[in-house]
mmCIF file with all atom_site columns, C-alpha atoms in Angstrom:
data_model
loop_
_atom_site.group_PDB
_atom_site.id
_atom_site.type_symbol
_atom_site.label_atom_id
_atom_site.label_alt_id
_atom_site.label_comp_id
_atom_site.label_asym_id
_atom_site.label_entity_id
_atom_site.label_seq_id
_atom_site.pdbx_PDB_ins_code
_atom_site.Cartn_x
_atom_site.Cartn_y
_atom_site.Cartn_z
_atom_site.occupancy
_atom_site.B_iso_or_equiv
_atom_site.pdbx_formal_charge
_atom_site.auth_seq_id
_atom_site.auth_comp_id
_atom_site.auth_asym_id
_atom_site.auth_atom_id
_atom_site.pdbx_PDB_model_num
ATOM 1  C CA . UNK A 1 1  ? 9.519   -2.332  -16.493 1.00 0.00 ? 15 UNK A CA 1
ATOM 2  C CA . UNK A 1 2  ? 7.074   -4.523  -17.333 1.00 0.00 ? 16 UNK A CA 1
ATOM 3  C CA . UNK A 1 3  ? 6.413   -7.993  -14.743 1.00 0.00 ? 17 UNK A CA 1
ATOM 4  C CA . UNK A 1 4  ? 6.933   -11.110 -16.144 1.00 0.00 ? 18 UNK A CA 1
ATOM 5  C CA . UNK A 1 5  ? 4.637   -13.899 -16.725 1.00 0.00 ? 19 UNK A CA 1
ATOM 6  C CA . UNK A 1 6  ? 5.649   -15.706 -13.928 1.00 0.00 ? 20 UNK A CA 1
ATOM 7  C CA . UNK A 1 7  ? 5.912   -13.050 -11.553 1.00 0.00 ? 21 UNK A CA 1
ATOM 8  C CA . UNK A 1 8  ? 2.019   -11.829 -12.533 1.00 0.00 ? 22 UNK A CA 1
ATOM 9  C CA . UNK A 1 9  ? 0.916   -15.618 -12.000 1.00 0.00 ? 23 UNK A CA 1
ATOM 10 C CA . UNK A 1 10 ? 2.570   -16.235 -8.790  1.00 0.00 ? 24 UNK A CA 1
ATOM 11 C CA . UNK A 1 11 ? 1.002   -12.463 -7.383  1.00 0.00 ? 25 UNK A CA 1
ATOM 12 C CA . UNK A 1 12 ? -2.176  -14.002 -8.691  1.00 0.00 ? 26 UNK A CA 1
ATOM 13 C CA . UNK A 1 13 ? -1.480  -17.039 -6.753  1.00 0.00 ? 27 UNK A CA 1
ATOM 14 C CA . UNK A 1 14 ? -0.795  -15.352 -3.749  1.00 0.00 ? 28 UNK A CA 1
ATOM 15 C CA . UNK A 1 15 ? -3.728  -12.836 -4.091  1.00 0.00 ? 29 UNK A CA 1
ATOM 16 C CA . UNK A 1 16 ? -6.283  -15.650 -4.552  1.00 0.00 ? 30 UNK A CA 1
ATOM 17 C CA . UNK A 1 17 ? -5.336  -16.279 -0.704  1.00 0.00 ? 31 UNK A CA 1
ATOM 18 C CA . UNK A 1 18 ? -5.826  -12.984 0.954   1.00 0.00 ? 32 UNK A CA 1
ATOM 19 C CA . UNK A 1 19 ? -8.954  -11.527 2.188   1.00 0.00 ? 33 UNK A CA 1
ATOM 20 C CA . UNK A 1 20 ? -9.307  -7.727  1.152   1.00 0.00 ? 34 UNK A CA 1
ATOM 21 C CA . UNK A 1 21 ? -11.054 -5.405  4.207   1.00 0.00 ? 35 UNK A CA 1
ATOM 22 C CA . UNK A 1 22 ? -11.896 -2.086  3.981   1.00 0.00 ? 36 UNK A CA 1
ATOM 23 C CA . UNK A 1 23 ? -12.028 0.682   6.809   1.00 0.00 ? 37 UNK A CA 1
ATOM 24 C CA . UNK A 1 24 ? -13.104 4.600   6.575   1.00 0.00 ? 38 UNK A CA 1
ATOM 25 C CA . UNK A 1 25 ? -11.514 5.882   8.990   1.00 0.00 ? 39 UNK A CA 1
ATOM 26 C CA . UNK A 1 26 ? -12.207 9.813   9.215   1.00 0.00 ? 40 UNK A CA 1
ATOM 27 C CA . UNK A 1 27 ? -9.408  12.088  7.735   1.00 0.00 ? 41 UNK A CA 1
ATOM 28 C CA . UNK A 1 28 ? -7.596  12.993  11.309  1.00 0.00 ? 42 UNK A CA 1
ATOM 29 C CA . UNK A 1 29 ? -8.200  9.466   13.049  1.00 0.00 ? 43 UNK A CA 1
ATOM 30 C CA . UNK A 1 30 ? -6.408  8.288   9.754   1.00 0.00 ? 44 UNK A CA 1
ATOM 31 C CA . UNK A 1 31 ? -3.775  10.320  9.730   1.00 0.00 ? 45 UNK A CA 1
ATOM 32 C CA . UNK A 1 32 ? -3.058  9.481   13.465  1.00 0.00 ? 46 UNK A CA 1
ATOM 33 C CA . UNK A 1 33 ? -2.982  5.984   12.578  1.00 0.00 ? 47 UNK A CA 1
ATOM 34 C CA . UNK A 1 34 ? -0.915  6.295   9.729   1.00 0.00 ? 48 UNK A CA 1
ATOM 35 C CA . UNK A 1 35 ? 1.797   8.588   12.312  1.00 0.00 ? 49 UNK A CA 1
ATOM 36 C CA . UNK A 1 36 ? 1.785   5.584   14.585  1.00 0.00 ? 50 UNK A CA 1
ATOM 37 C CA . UNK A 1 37 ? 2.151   2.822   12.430  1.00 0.00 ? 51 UNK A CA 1
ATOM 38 C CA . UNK A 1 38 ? 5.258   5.368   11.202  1.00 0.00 ? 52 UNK A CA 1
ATOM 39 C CA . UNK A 1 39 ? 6.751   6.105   14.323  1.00 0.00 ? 53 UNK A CA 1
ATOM 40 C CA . UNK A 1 40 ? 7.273   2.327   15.408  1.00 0.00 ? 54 UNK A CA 1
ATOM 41 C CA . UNK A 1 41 ? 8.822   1.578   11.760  1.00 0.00 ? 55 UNK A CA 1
ATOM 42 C CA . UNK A 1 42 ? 5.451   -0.453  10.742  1.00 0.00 ? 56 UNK A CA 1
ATOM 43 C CA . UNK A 1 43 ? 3.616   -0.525  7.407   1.00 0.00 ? 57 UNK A CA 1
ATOM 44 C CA . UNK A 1 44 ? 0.159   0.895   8.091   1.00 0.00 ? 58 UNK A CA 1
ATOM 45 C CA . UNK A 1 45 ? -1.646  -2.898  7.521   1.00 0.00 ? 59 UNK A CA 1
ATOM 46 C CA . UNK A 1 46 ? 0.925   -4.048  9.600   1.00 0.00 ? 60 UNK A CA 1
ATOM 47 C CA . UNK A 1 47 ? -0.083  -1.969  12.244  1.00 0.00 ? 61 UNK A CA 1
ATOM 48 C CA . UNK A 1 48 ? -3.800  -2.000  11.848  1.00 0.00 ? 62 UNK A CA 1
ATOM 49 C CA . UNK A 1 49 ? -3.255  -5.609  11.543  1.00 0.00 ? 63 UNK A CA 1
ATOM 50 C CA . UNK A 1 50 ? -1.640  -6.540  14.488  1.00 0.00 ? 64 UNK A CA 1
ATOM 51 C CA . UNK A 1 51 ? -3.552  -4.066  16.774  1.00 0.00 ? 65 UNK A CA 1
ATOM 52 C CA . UNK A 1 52 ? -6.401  -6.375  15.324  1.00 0.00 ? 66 UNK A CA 1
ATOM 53 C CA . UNK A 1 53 ? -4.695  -9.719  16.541  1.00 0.00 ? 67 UNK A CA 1
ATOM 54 C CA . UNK A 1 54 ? -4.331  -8.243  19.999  1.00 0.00 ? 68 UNK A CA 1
ATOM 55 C CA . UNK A 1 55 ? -7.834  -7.664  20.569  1.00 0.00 ? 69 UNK A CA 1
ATOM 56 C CA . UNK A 1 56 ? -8.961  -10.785 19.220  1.00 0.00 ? 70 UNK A CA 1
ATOM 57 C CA . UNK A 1 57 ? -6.287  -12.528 21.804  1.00 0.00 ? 71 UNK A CA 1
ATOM 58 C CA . UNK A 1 58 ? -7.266  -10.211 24.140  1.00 0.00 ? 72 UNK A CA 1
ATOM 59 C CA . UNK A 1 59 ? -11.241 -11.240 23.786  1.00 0.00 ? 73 UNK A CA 1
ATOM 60 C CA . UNK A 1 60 ? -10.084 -15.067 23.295  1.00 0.00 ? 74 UNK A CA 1
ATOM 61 C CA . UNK A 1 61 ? -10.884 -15.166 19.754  1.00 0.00 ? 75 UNK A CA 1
ATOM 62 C CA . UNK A 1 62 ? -9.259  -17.258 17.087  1.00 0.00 ? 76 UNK A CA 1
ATOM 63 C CA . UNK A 1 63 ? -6.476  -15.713 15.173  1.00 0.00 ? 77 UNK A CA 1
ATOM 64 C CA . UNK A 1 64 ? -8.023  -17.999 12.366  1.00 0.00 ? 78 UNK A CA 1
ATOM 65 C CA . UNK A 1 65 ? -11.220 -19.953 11.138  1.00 0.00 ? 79 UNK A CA 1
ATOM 66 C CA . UNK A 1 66 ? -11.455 -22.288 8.487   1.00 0.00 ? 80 UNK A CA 1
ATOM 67 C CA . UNK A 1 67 ? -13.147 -20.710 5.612   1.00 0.00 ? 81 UNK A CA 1
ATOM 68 C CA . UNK A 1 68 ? -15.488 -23.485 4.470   1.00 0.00 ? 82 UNK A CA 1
ATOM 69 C CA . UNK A 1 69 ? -16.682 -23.887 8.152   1.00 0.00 ? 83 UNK A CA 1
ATOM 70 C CA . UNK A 1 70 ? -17.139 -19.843 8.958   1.00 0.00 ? 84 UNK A CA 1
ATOM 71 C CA . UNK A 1 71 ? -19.541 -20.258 5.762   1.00 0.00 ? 85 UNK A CA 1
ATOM 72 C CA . UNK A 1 72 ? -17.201 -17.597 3.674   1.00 0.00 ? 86 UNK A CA 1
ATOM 73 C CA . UNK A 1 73 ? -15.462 -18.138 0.837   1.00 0.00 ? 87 UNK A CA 1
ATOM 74 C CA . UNK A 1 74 ? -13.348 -15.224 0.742   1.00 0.00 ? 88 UNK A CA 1
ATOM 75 C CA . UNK A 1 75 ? -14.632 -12.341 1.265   1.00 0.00 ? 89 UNK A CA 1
ATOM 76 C CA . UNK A 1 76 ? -17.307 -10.081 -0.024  1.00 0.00 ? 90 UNK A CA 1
#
């Protein structure tokens, strides 16, 4: 089924937000991340996400940074 106008423009919207990071992991480290993220009932970028927002707390880093003064606009 095909996604309506609306629904395309507001994905765009949303989108236009998010920052997009890659990571390699190699093929068994994946997979074990993958099994954990499973086992506590987590999508995997939830998982990799939050593991990321403990560390950062952990290290007393800011959970966020205002693009314009980090000197980023976004990503790559």
């Amino acid at each position: 089924m095909p996604v309506s106008e609306t629904k395309r423009r507001n994905n765009d919207k949303y989108n236009a937000k998010c920052d997009r990071i890659t990571v390699w992991p190699k093929k068994a480290k994946g997979a074990a991340i993958r099994a954990a993220a499973k086992e506590n009932g987590e999508s995997l970028q939830g998982y990799i996400l939050a593991a990321v927002y403990a560390r950062m707390e952990q290290e007393g880093q800011p959970l966020e940074i205002d693009p314009v003064e980090s000197g980023e606009e976004g990503g790559l």
